[in-house]
Short mmCIF file of C-alpha atoms and ligand atoms in Angstrom, two decimals:
data_model
loop_
_atom_site.label_atom_id
_atom_site.label_comp_id
_atom_site.label_asym_id
_atom_site.label_seq_id
_atom_site.Cartn_x
_atom_site.Cartn_y
_atom_site.Cartn_z
CA UNK I 577 -19.46 -30.07 7.40
CA UNK I 578 -18.26 -27.09 9.44
CA UNK I 579 -15.28 -26.74 7.11
CA UNK I 580 -17.71 -25.89 4.33
CA UNK I 581 -19.03 -22.76 5.99
CA UNK I 582 -18.07 -19.60 4.09
CA UNK I 583 -14.95 -17.64 4.93
CA UNK I 584 -15.87 -14.48 6.81
CA UNK I 585 -13.91 -11.47 5.51
CA UNK I 586 -14.00 -8.28 7.56
CA UNK I 587 -13.24 -5.19 5.46
CA UNK I 588 -14.07 -4.33 1.85
CA UNK I 589 -10.76 -2.60 1.14
CA UNK I 590 -8.30 -3.79 -1.52
CA UNK I 591 -6.99 -6.70 0.60
CA UNK I 592 -10.41 -8.03 1.66
CA UNK I 593 -11.89 -7.77 -1.84
CA UNK I 594 -8.84 -9.37 -3.52
CA UNK I 595 -9.17 -12.34 -1.15
CA UNK I 596 -12.91 -12.65 -1.80
CA UNK I 597 -12.35 -12.66 -5.59
CA UNK I 598 -9.47 -15.17 -5.36
CA UNK I 599 -11.60 -17.52 -3.24
CA UNK I 600 -14.66 -17.14 -5.49
CA UNK I 601 -12.57 -18.08 -8.54
CA UNK I 602 -11.93 -21.42 -6.84
CA UNK I 603 -15.55 -21.84 -5.68
CA UNK I 604 -14.76 -21.02 -2.07
CA UNK I 605 -17.65 -18.90 -0.75
CA UNK I 606 -17.09 -15.89 1.45
CA UNK I 607 -19.09 -13.23 3.26
CA UNK I 608 -17.53 -9.74 3.06
CA UNK I 609 -18.62 -7.36 5.83
CA UNK I 610 -17.77 -3.69 5.29
CA UNK I 611 -18.52 -1.12 8.01
CA UNK I 612 -19.08 1.77 5.60
CA UNK I 613 -22.29 2.23 3.57
CA UNK I 614 -20.30 2.19 0.28
CA UNK I 615 -16.72 1.75 -0.90
CA UNK I 616 -14.49 4.50 0.57
CA UNK I 617 -13.42 7.04 -2.08
CA UNK I 618 -10.55 8.87 -0.42
CA UNK I 619 -7.11 9.78 -1.75
CA UNK I 620 -4.72 7.11 -0.54
CA UNK I 621 -2.20 4.89 -2.27
CA UNK I 622 -1.84 4.89 -6.04
CA UNK I 623 1.50 3.43 -7.14
CA UNK I 624 1.42 -0.24 -8.15
CA UNK I 625 4.54 -2.38 -8.57
CA UNK I 626 4.99 -5.07 -11.27
CA UNK I 627 4.25 -8.13 -9.07
CA UNK I 628 1.00 -6.51 -7.91
CA UNK I 629 -0.08 -5.92 -11.51
CA UNK I 630 0.66 -9.57 -12.26
CA UNK I 631 -1.44 -10.69 -9.27
CA UNK I 632 -4.36 -8.45 -10.23
CA UNK I 633 -4.17 -9.79 -13.78
CA UNK I 634 -4.34 -13.37 -12.45
CA UNK I 635 -7.81 -12.67 -11.01
CA UNK I 636 -9.10 -10.85 -14.09
CA UNK I 637 -8.95 -7.19 -13.04
CA UNK I 638 -5.42 -6.24 -14.16
CA UNK I 639 -6.40 -5.45 -17.74
CA UNK I 640 -9.18 -2.98 -16.87
CA UNK I 641 -7.13 -1.44 -14.09
CA UNK I 642 -4.14 -0.99 -16.40
CA UNK I 643 -6.40 0.79 -18.89
CA UNK I 644 -7.31 3.38 -16.22
CA UNK I 645 -3.77 4.10 -15.08
CA UNK I 646 -0.56 5.85 -16.11
CA UNK I 647 2.51 3.78 -16.91
CA UNK I 648 5.60 5.10 -15.13
CA UNK I 649 8.62 3.37 -16.71
CA UNK I 650 11.13 5.85 -15.25
CA UNK I 651 11.37 7.42 -11.83
CA UNK I 652 13.91 9.73 -10.27
CA UNK I 653 15.89 10.19 -7.11
CA UNK I 654 16.68 13.87 -6.84
CA UNK I 655 18.41 16.21 -4.44
CA UNK I 656 16.76 19.60 -4.05
CA UNK I 657 20.07 21.34 -4.76
CA UNK I 658 21.69 18.60 -6.85
CA UNK I 659 18.83 17.97 -9.31
CA UNK I 660 18.54 14.45 -10.71
CA UNK I 661 20.79 11.95 -8.89
CA UNK I 662 19.55 8.88 -10.77
CA UNK I 663 16.74 8.25 -13.23
CA UNK I 664 15.79 4.58 -12.88
CA UNK I 665 14.61 2.73 -15.99
CA UNK I 666 12.37 -0.28 -15.33
CA UNK I 667 13.17 -1.43 -18.87
CA UNK I 668 16.20 -3.06 -17.20
CA UNK I 669 13.87 -5.67 -15.67
CA UNK I 670 11.62 -6.13 -18.72
CA UNK I 671 12.70 -9.78 -18.95
CA UNK I 672 11.27 -10.44 -15.46
CA UNK I 673 7.76 -9.05 -15.78
CA UNK I 674 5.14 -8.17 -18.39
CA UNK I 675 4.71 -4.89 -16.46
CA UNK I 676 8.13 -3.16 -16.49
CA UNK I 677 6.78 0.06 -14.97
CA UNK I 678 5.07 1.44 -11.90
CA UNK I 679 1.39 1.83 -12.60
CA UNK I 680 -0.22 4.93 -11.15
CA UNK I 681 -3.93 4.84 -10.47
CA UNK I 682 -5.97 5.81 -7.44
CA UNK I 683 -6.75 3.03 -4.98
CA UNK I 684 -10.41 4.07 -5.00
CA UNK I 685 -10.62 3.05 -8.68
CA UNK I 686 -9.34 -0.46 -7.94
CA UNK I 687 -11.89 -1.40 -5.28
CA UNK I 688 -14.98 -0.94 -7.53
CA UNK I 689 -13.28 -3.20 -10.12
CA UNK I 690 -12.68 -5.87 -7.47
CA UNK I 691 -16.24 -5.55 -6.21
CA UNK I 692 -17.67 -5.88 -9.75
CA UNK I 693 -15.45 -8.93 -10.34
CA UNK I 694 -16.68 -10.48 -7.09
CA UNK I 695 -20.30 -9.84 -8.07
CA UNK I 696 -19.71 -11.39 -11.51
CA UNK I 697 -18.67 -14.54 -9.66
CA UNK I 698 -21.80 -14.55 -7.50
CA UNK I 699 -20.25 -12.88 -4.43
CA UNK I 700 -21.44 -9.81 -2.60
CA UNK I 701 -20.24 -7.13 -0.17
CA UNK I 702 -22.50 -6.55 2.83
CA UNK I 703 -22.21 -2.82 3.45
CA UNK I 704 -23.03 -1.16 6.81
CA UNK I 705 -21.93 -4.41 8.47
CA UNK I 706 -19.54 -3.47 11.23
CA UNK I 707 -17.52 -6.16 12.98
CA UNK I 708 -17.67 -5.86 16.77
CA UNK I 709 -15.94 -8.98 18.08
CA UNK I 710 -15.85 -12.75 17.63
CA UNK I 711 -15.42 -16.06 19.39
CA UNK I 712 -13.98 -19.23 17.90
CA UNK I 713 -14.32 -22.95 18.53
CA UNK I 714 -12.84 -26.04 16.93
CA UNK I 715 -15.02 -25.76 13.79
CA UNK I 716 -15.36 -22.08 13.06
CA UNK I 717 -15.74 -18.49 14.15
CA UNK I 718 -18.87 -16.58 15.18
CA UNK I 719 -18.70 -12.82 14.71
CA UNK I 720 -20.93 -10.16 16.21
CA UNK I 721 -21.79 -7.73 13.43
CA UNK I 722 -23.66 -4.45 13.84
CA UNK I 723 -26.05 -3.98 10.93
CA UNK I 724 -28.81 -1.42 10.19
CA UNK I 725 -31.28 -4.06 11.38
CA UNK I 726 -29.47 -4.68 14.69
CA UNK I 727 -26.76 -7.07 15.87
CA UNK I 728 -26.31 -10.21 13.75
CA UNK I 729 -24.26 -13.27 14.66
CA UNK I 730 -22.48 -14.45 11.49
CA UNK I 731 -20.62 -17.71 11.34
CA UNK I 732 -17.69 -18.62 9.14
CA UNK I 733 -15.16 -21.43 8.86
CA UNK I 734 -12.34 -18.85 9.11
CA UNK I 735 -12.37 -15.14 9.81
CA UNK I 736 -10.02 -12.83 7.92
CA UNK I 737 -9.40 -9.38 9.37
CA UNK I 738 -8.75 -7.15 6.36
CA UNK I 739 -10.09 -4.25 8.37
CA UNK I 740 -7.28 -1.71 8.10
CA UNK I 741 -4.69 -0.29 10.48
CA UNK I 742 -6.99 0.08 13.49
CA UNK I 743 -8.23 -3.51 12.95
CA UNK I 744 -10.91 -4.47 15.47
CA UNK I 745 -10.15 -8.09 14.44
CA UNK I 746 -6.53 -7.69 15.59
CA UNK I 747 -7.81 -6.28 18.88
CA UNK I 748 -10.18 -9.23 19.27
CA UNK I 749 -7.23 -11.56 18.68
CA UNK I 750 -5.33 -9.68 21.41
CA UNK I 751 -2.26 -9.34 19.20
CA UNK I 752 0.20 -6.48 19.81
CA UNK I 753 0.94 -4.03 16.96
CA UNK I 754 4.66 -3.60 17.50
CA UNK I 755 6.66 -0.64 16.21
CA UNK I 756 6.52 3.14 16.37
CA UNK I 757 4.86 6.29 15.01
CA UNK I 758 6.93 9.03 13.33
CA UNK I 759 6.69 12.37 15.19
CA UNK I 760 6.07 14.40 12.01
CA UNK I 761 2.86 14.13 9.99
CA UNK I 762 2.73 13.88 6.19
CA UNK I 763 0.90 16.46 4.12
CA UNK I 764 -0.30 15.53 0.63
CA UNK I 765 -1.17 18.37 -1.72
CA UNK I 766 -2.73 17.54 -5.08
CA UNK I 767 -2.65 20.06 -7.92
CA UNK I 768 -3.19 20.31 -11.70
CA UNK I 769 0.15 22.01 -12.38
CA UNK I 770 2.49 19.97 -14.53
CA UNK I 771 5.79 19.10 -12.79
CA UNK I 772 7.03 17.32 -15.93
CA UNK I 773 7.80 20.71 -17.47
CA UNK I 774 10.36 21.19 -14.68
CA UNK I 775 11.99 17.85 -15.59
CA UNK I 776 10.27 15.59 -13.06
CA UNK I 777 9.32 12.04 -14.02
CA UNK I 778 5.78 10.98 -13.04
CA UNK I 779 7.22 9.62 -9.80
CA UNK I 780 10.18 11.25 -8.05
CA UNK I 781 11.73 11.37 -4.58
CA UNK I 782 13.54 14.50 -3.47
CA UNK I 783 16.25 14.44 -0.80
CA UNK I 784 16.74 17.52 1.36
CA UNK I 785 17.59 18.09 5.03
CA UNK I 786 14.41 20.17 5.47
CA UNK I 787 12.15 20.09 2.41
CA UNK I 788 12.39 16.46 1.37
CA UNK I 789 9.39 14.92 -0.36
CA UNK I 790 7.88 12.69 -3.02
CA UNK I 791 5.85 13.32 -6.16
CA UNK I 792 3.33 11.06 -7.88
CA UNK I 793 1.25 11.91 -10.92
CA UNK I 794 -2.23 10.36 -10.78
CA UNK I 795 -4.75 10.03 -13.64
CA UNK I 796 -7.43 11.77 -11.46
CA UNK I 797 -10.52 12.47 -13.62
CA UNK I 798 -8.50 12.44 -16.87
CA UNK I 799 -6.10 14.99 -18.43
CA UNK I 800 -4.35 17.02 -17.07
CA UNK I 801 -4.37 14.56 -14.15
CA UNK I 802 -3.28 15.39 -10.64
CA UNK I 803 0.25 15.75 -9.28
CA UNK I 804 0.41 14.71 -5.63
CA UNK I 805 3.26 16.12 -3.56
CA UNK I 806 3.95 14.56 -0.16
CA UNK I 807 6.15 16.22 2.45
CA UNK I 808 6.55 16.28 6.22
CA UNK I 809 5.08 18.90 8.51
CA UNK I 810 6.04 19.56 12.11
CA UNK I 811 4.05 18.39 15.13
CA UNK I 812 3.24 21.93 16.23
CA UNK I 813 1.48 23.11 13.01
CA UNK I 814 -2.32 23.23 13.52
CA UNK I 815 -4.17 20.88 11.16
CA UNK I 816 -6.47 23.66 9.99
CA UNK I 817 -3.44 25.74 8.87
CA UNK I 818 -1.74 22.78 7.18
CA UNK I 819 -4.87 21.99 5.17
CA UNK I 820 -5.49 25.58 4.03
CA UNK I 821 -5.03 26.56 0.38
CA UNK I 822 -2.61 29.30 1.46
CA UNK I 823 -0.30 26.80 3.20
CA UNK I 824 -0.52 24.38 0.26
CA UNK I 825 0.40 27.20 -2.15
CA UNK I 826 3.30 28.38 0.02
CA UNK I 827 4.62 24.80 0.36
CA UNK I 828 4.39 24.04 -3.36
CA UNK I 829 6.07 27.34 -4.26
CA UNK I 830 8.94 26.46 -1.92
CA UNK I 831 9.06 22.98 -3.40
CA UNK I 832 9.05 24.14 -7.02
CA UNK I 833 8.78 27.91 -7.55
CA UNK I 834 6.54 29.10 -10.40
CA UNK I 835 5.24 32.52 -11.39
CA UNK I 836 1.52 31.64 -11.21
CA UNK I 837 -0.39 30.32 -8.21
CA UNK I 838 -0.78 26.53 -8.06
CA UNK I 839 -4.19 25.08 -8.94
CA UNK I 840 -4.69 23.10 -5.75
CA UNK I 841 -7.30 20.32 -5.91
CA UNK I 842 -6.87 18.56 -2.63
CA UNK I 843 -4.93 18.56 0.67
CA UNK I 844 -4.76 15.71 3.15
CA UNK I 845 -2.80 15.06 6.29
CA UNK I 846 -1.91 11.80 7.97
CA UNK I 847 0.20 10.21 10.65
CA UNK I 848 2.68 7.59 9.60
CA UNK I 849 3.49 4.43 11.51
CA UNK I 850 5.93 1.55 11.20
CA UNK I 851 4.21 -1.38 12.85
CA UNK I 852 3.93 -5.14 12.38
CA UNK I 853 1.53 -7.37 14.33
CA UNK I 854 3.29 -9.82 16.66
CA UNK I 855 1.34 -12.65 14.98
CA UNK I 856 -0.99 -12.77 11.95
CA UNK I 857 -2.97 -15.80 13.12
CA UNK I 858 -4.81 -17.06 16.12
CA UNK I 859 -6.51 -20.37 15.34
CA UNK I 860 -9.23 -19.65 12.78
CA UNK I 861 -8.73 -15.88 12.82
CA UNK I 862 -6.11 -14.27 10.57
CA UNK I 863 -5.16 -10.71 9.70
CA UNK I 864 -3.89 -9.32 6.42
CA UNK I 865 -2.98 -5.96 4.83
CA UNK I 866 -2.88 -2.85 7.00
CA UNK I 867 -4.44 -4.86 9.83
CA UNK I 868 -1.16 -6.80 9.97
CA UNK I 869 1.42 -4.15 9.02
CA UNK I 870 1.75 -0.44 8.24
CA UNK I 871 4.64 1.66 6.96
CA UNK I 872 5.51 5.07 5.56
CA UNK I 873 4.62 5.71 1.87
CA UNK I 874 8.23 6.21 0.65
CA UNK I 875 8.67 3.41 -1.85
CA UNK I 876 4.94 2.67 -2.23
CA UNK I 877 5.03 -0.57 -0.28
CA UNK I 878 1.83 -0.23 1.84
CA UNK I 879 -0.95 -1.14 -0.53
CA UNK I 880 1.31 -3.37 -2.64
CA UNK I 881 2.37 -5.30 0.47
CA UNK I 882 -1.29 -5.56 1.56
CA UNK I 883 -2.18 -7.14 -1.80
CA UNK I 884 0.86 -9.45 -1.78
CA UNK I 885 -0.35 -10.71 1.61
CA UNK I 886 -3.91 -11.10 0.34
CA UNK I 887 -2.84 -13.27 -2.61
CA UNK I 888 -0.45 -15.30 -0.46
CA UNK I 889 -3.18 -16.00 2.11
CA UNK I 890 -5.78 -16.93 -0.54
CA UNK I 891 -3.36 -19.39 -2.14
CA UNK I 892 -3.09 -21.23 1.21
CA UNK I 893 -6.68 -20.86 2.40
CA UNK I 894 -8.20 -22.40 -0.75
CA UNK I 895 -6.68 -25.89 -0.32
CA UNK I 896 -7.15 -25.75 3.46
CA UNK I 897 -10.84 -24.87 3.12
CA UNK I 898 -11.32 -27.64 0.57
CA UNK I 899 -9.70 -30.16 2.88
CA UNK I 900 -6.81 -30.69 0.44
CA UNK I 901 -4.14 -29.33 2.79
CA UNK I 902 -3.46 -29.27 6.51
CA UNK I 903 -4.58 -26.25 8.44
CA UNK I 904 -0.91 -25.70 9.38
CA UNK I 905 -0.37 -24.36 5.82
CA UNK I 906 -1.85 -21.11 7.13
CA UNK I 907 1.16 -20.74 9.44
CA UNK I 908 3.29 -20.63 6.33
CA UNK I 909 1.37 -17.55 5.20
CA UNK I 910 2.31 -15.96 8.54
CA UNK I 911 5.98 -16.95 8.27
CA UNK I 912 6.27 -15.80 4.67
CA UNK I 913 4.47 -12.51 4.86
CA UNK I 914 5.77 -11.49 8.29
CA UNK I 915 9.33 -12.02 7.09
CA UNK I 916 8.70 -10.15 3.82
CA UNK I 917 7.29 -7.24 5.77
CA UNK I 918 9.90 -7.07 8.51
CA UNK I 919 12.94 -7.77 6.31
CA UNK I 920 11.93 -5.71 3.32
CA UNK I 921 8.96 -3.35 3.71
CA UNK I 922 9.82 -2.04 7.17
CA UNK I 923 13.58 -1.95 6.68
CA UNK I 924 13.43 -0.39 3.20
CA UNK I 925 10.73 2.21 3.89
CA UNK I 926 12.63 3.39 7.00
CA UNK I 927 15.88 3.48 5.01
CA UNK I 928 14.15 5.44 2.22
CA UNK I 929 12.94 8.05 4.69
CA UNK I 930 16.38 8.33 6.33
CA UNK I 931 17.99 8.79 2.93
CA UNK I 932 15.66 11.62 1.94
CA UNK I 933 15.84 13.50 5.24
CA UNK I 934 19.57 13.04 6.02
CA UNK I 935 20.89 16.22 7.67
CA UNK I 936 24.59 15.43 7.99
CA UNK I 937 26.13 16.87 4.76
CA UNK I 938 28.95 14.29 4.68
CA UNK I 939 26.62 11.32 5.11
CA UNK I 940 24.19 12.81 2.63
CA UNK I 941 26.88 13.33 -0.03
CA UNK I 942 28.15 9.77 0.53
CA UNK I 943 24.63 8.30 0.20
CA UNK I 944 23.86 10.23 -2.97
CA UNK I 945 27.25 9.29 -4.50
CA UNK I 946 26.53 5.65 -3.80
CA UNK I 947 23.18 6.00 -5.56
CA UNK I 948 24.87 7.63 -8.55
CA UNK I 949 27.33 4.71 -8.74
CA UNK I 950 24.48 2.17 -8.53
CA UNK I 951 22.57 3.97 -11.26
CA UNK I 952 25.63 4.05 -13.54
CA UNK I 953 26.32 0.31 -13.22
CA UNK I 954 23.77 -1.72 -15.22
CA UNK I 955 24.00 -4.88 -13.09
CA UNK I 956 23.77 -2.94 -9.82
CA UNK I 957 20.87 -0.83 -11.16
CA UNK I 958 19.03 -4.01 -12.13
CA UNK I 959 19.48 -5.41 -8.61
CA UNK I 960 18.24 -2.12 -7.17
CA UNK I 961 15.13 -2.28 -9.37
CA UNK I 962 14.43 -5.90 -8.48
CA UNK I 963 14.30 -4.83 -4.82
CA UNK I 964 12.52 -1.49 -5.19
CA UNK I 965 9.87 -3.07 -7.47
CA UNK I 966 9.16 -5.64 -4.73
CA UNK I 967 10.12 -8.59 -6.94
CA UNK I 968 12.78 -9.57 -4.39
CA UNK I 969 10.38 -9.54 -1.40
CA UNK I 970 7.82 -11.72 -3.22
CA UNK I 971 10.58 -14.21 -4.15
CA UNK I 972 12.03 -14.11 -0.64
CA UNK I 973 8.61 -14.88 0.89
CA UNK I 974 8.03 -17.77 -1.54
CA UNK I 975 11.37 -19.33 -0.50
CA UNK I 976 10.32 -19.56 3.18
CA UNK I 977 8.97 -22.94 4.18
C1 LIG M 1634 -4.64 8.76 4.44
C2 LIG M 1634 -3.87 7.60 3.89
C3 LIG M 1634 -2.96 7.81 2.87
C4 LIG M 1634 -2.23 6.74 2.35
N1 LIG M 1634 -1.33 6.98 1.36
C5 LIG M 1634 -0.59 5.96 0.89
C6 LIG M 1634 0.38 6.16 -0.11
O1 LIG M 1634 0.58 7.29 -0.59
N2 LIG M 1634 1.09 5.08 -0.54
C7 LIG M 1634 0.89 3.81 -0.03
O2 LIG M 1634 1.54 2.84 -0.46
N3 LIG M 1634 -0.03 3.60 0.91
C8 LIG M 1634 -0.76 4.63 1.39
N4 LIG M 1634 -1.68 4.40 2.33
C9 LIG M 1634 -1.87 3.03 2.78
C10 LIG M 1634 -2.80 2.23 1.87
O3 LIG M 1634 -3.93 3.00 1.56
C11 LIG M 1634 -3.13 0.94 2.60
O4 LIG M 1634 -1.93 0.19 2.71
C12 LIG M 1634 -4.22 0.11 1.95
O5 LIG M 1634 -5.45 0.79 1.93
C13 LIG M 1634 -4.36 -1.22 2.70
O6 LIG M 1634 -5.48 -1.92 2.24
P1 LIG M 1634 -6.33 -2.80 3.24
O7 LIG M 1634 -7.38 -3.46 2.41
O8 LIG M 1634 -5.43 -3.65 4.06
O9 LIG M 1634 -6.98 -1.78 4.28
P2 LIG M 1634 -8.00 -0.58 4.04
O10 LIG M 1634 -7.89 -0.03 2.68
O11 LIG M 1634 -7.83 0.34 5.20
O12 LIG M 1634 -9.43 -1.28 4.12
C14 LIG M 1634 -9.97 -1.69 5.34
C15 LIG M 1634 -11.49 -1.72 5.20
O13 LIG M 1634 -12.03 -2.27 6.41
C16 LIG M 1634 -13.18 -1.52 6.77
N5 LIG M 1634 -13.38 -1.68 8.22
C17 LIG M 1634 -12.69 -1.11 9.23
N6 LIG M 1634 -13.20 -1.50 10.40
C18 LIG M 1634 -14.22 -2.34 10.12
C19 LIG M 1634 -15.14 -3.06 10.93
N7 LIG M 1634 -15.14 -2.97 12.27
N8 LIG M 1634 -16.06 -3.85 10.33
C20 LIG M 1634 -16.10 -3.95 8.97
N9 LIG M 1634 -15.27 -3.26 8.16
C21 LIG M 1634 -14.34 -2.48 8.74
C22 LIG M 1634 -12.83 -0.09 6.35
O14 LIG M 1634 -13.98 0.70 6.20
C23 LIG M 1634 -12.11 -0.34 5.03
O15 LIG M 1634 -12.96 -0.33 3.93
C24 LIG M 1634 -2.43 5.45 2.87
C25 LIG M 1634 -3.35 5.23 3.88
C26 LIG M 1634 -4.06 6.29 4.41
C27 LIG M 1634 -5.04 6.03 5.54
#
């Protein structure tokens, strides 16, 4: 039966691997094609919200991942001149989740865990398998895949594009990626120097009309860990200059002056987009994760949202593949996750950036005062944490028919 052909997953990133594991746990076979020769090991996302930890635990990788990470039960909103505006305490939502903290761990440590879990269930990632394009018919999808041995035609019952922001699958589907790109780029500088001794929590956001930014402490290769500082840089600054140690040192000194030079470990630069695909499905082809939506990192919604989409899609695809539910259930995935992304991830990440960079002193003072009031009121702070921890967006999606 055509329905029984494996699900073809394009992309061995967090979203693609989480889907493959979820399917394998329910005996739904998949073929994962990853363009690279091994799992990418670059510095990307690394802040995991409570619902994501719960989802990872449900497929048997949460425990090991938790053991590798840093629990961040408090995080701050600061003003460069005002100091701490609010220190949020996730203990206020401890009745709602077994993980009342943000969990910091590099994304590149999660994907090997997912891959090992997939292999333990009999699945496999086909590396150096690059998706080119695909055609679909009433029973399945045939993809053209470039492999070291030449072009292979691989058939699946459904094809999931978990192939990142540039998504060749989305291009094959002919779906527009609607939204915009911010003019400034983001620079991430990683260093060994301990920001906690200056009063920073392991995650903090700093509002300032010019030097706004965000800080995340990552476990790195063990103590003393790595503090990652993210801030904007202008369009005109040459990339080579921005990535130099001298520029990193100058930027960190401006950010938090200290008498000794910073021990810089890493610098990276990236463009930031706010985009959502016009549709996440075309017949038997679907997109998920960054292939379907991208956003700025302020609030740590990118990777978390990608995984929330991956789990939502798996939950629908399993009964559909088994013939226990109508194929139209997949449209519910699209309705739920598109709404969660547009209404929460896009709106909130844009609002977060506007809050940090606000230049009008009156508006800025009003915004920060409002935050202070929210932080001082237990009920309002709890509501704030339910939203910022993405519990609200997962609930909101689940309520959509
Ligand atoms: C430089 C950078 C920094 C980031 N920093 C942050 C951050 O600080 N906070 C945050 O929340 N998010 C951040 N993100 C976003 C976060 O990393 C993504 O949201 C997350 O990786 C999405 O997971 P994914 O599985 O959807 O896509 P990806 O992780 O991009 O995985 C896609 C996979 O598909 C593979 N692929 C691509 N094309 C093909 C093809 N043709 N055939 C087969 N395989 C293919 C790729 O090699 C890759 O392995 C950052 C992203 C980047 C690029």
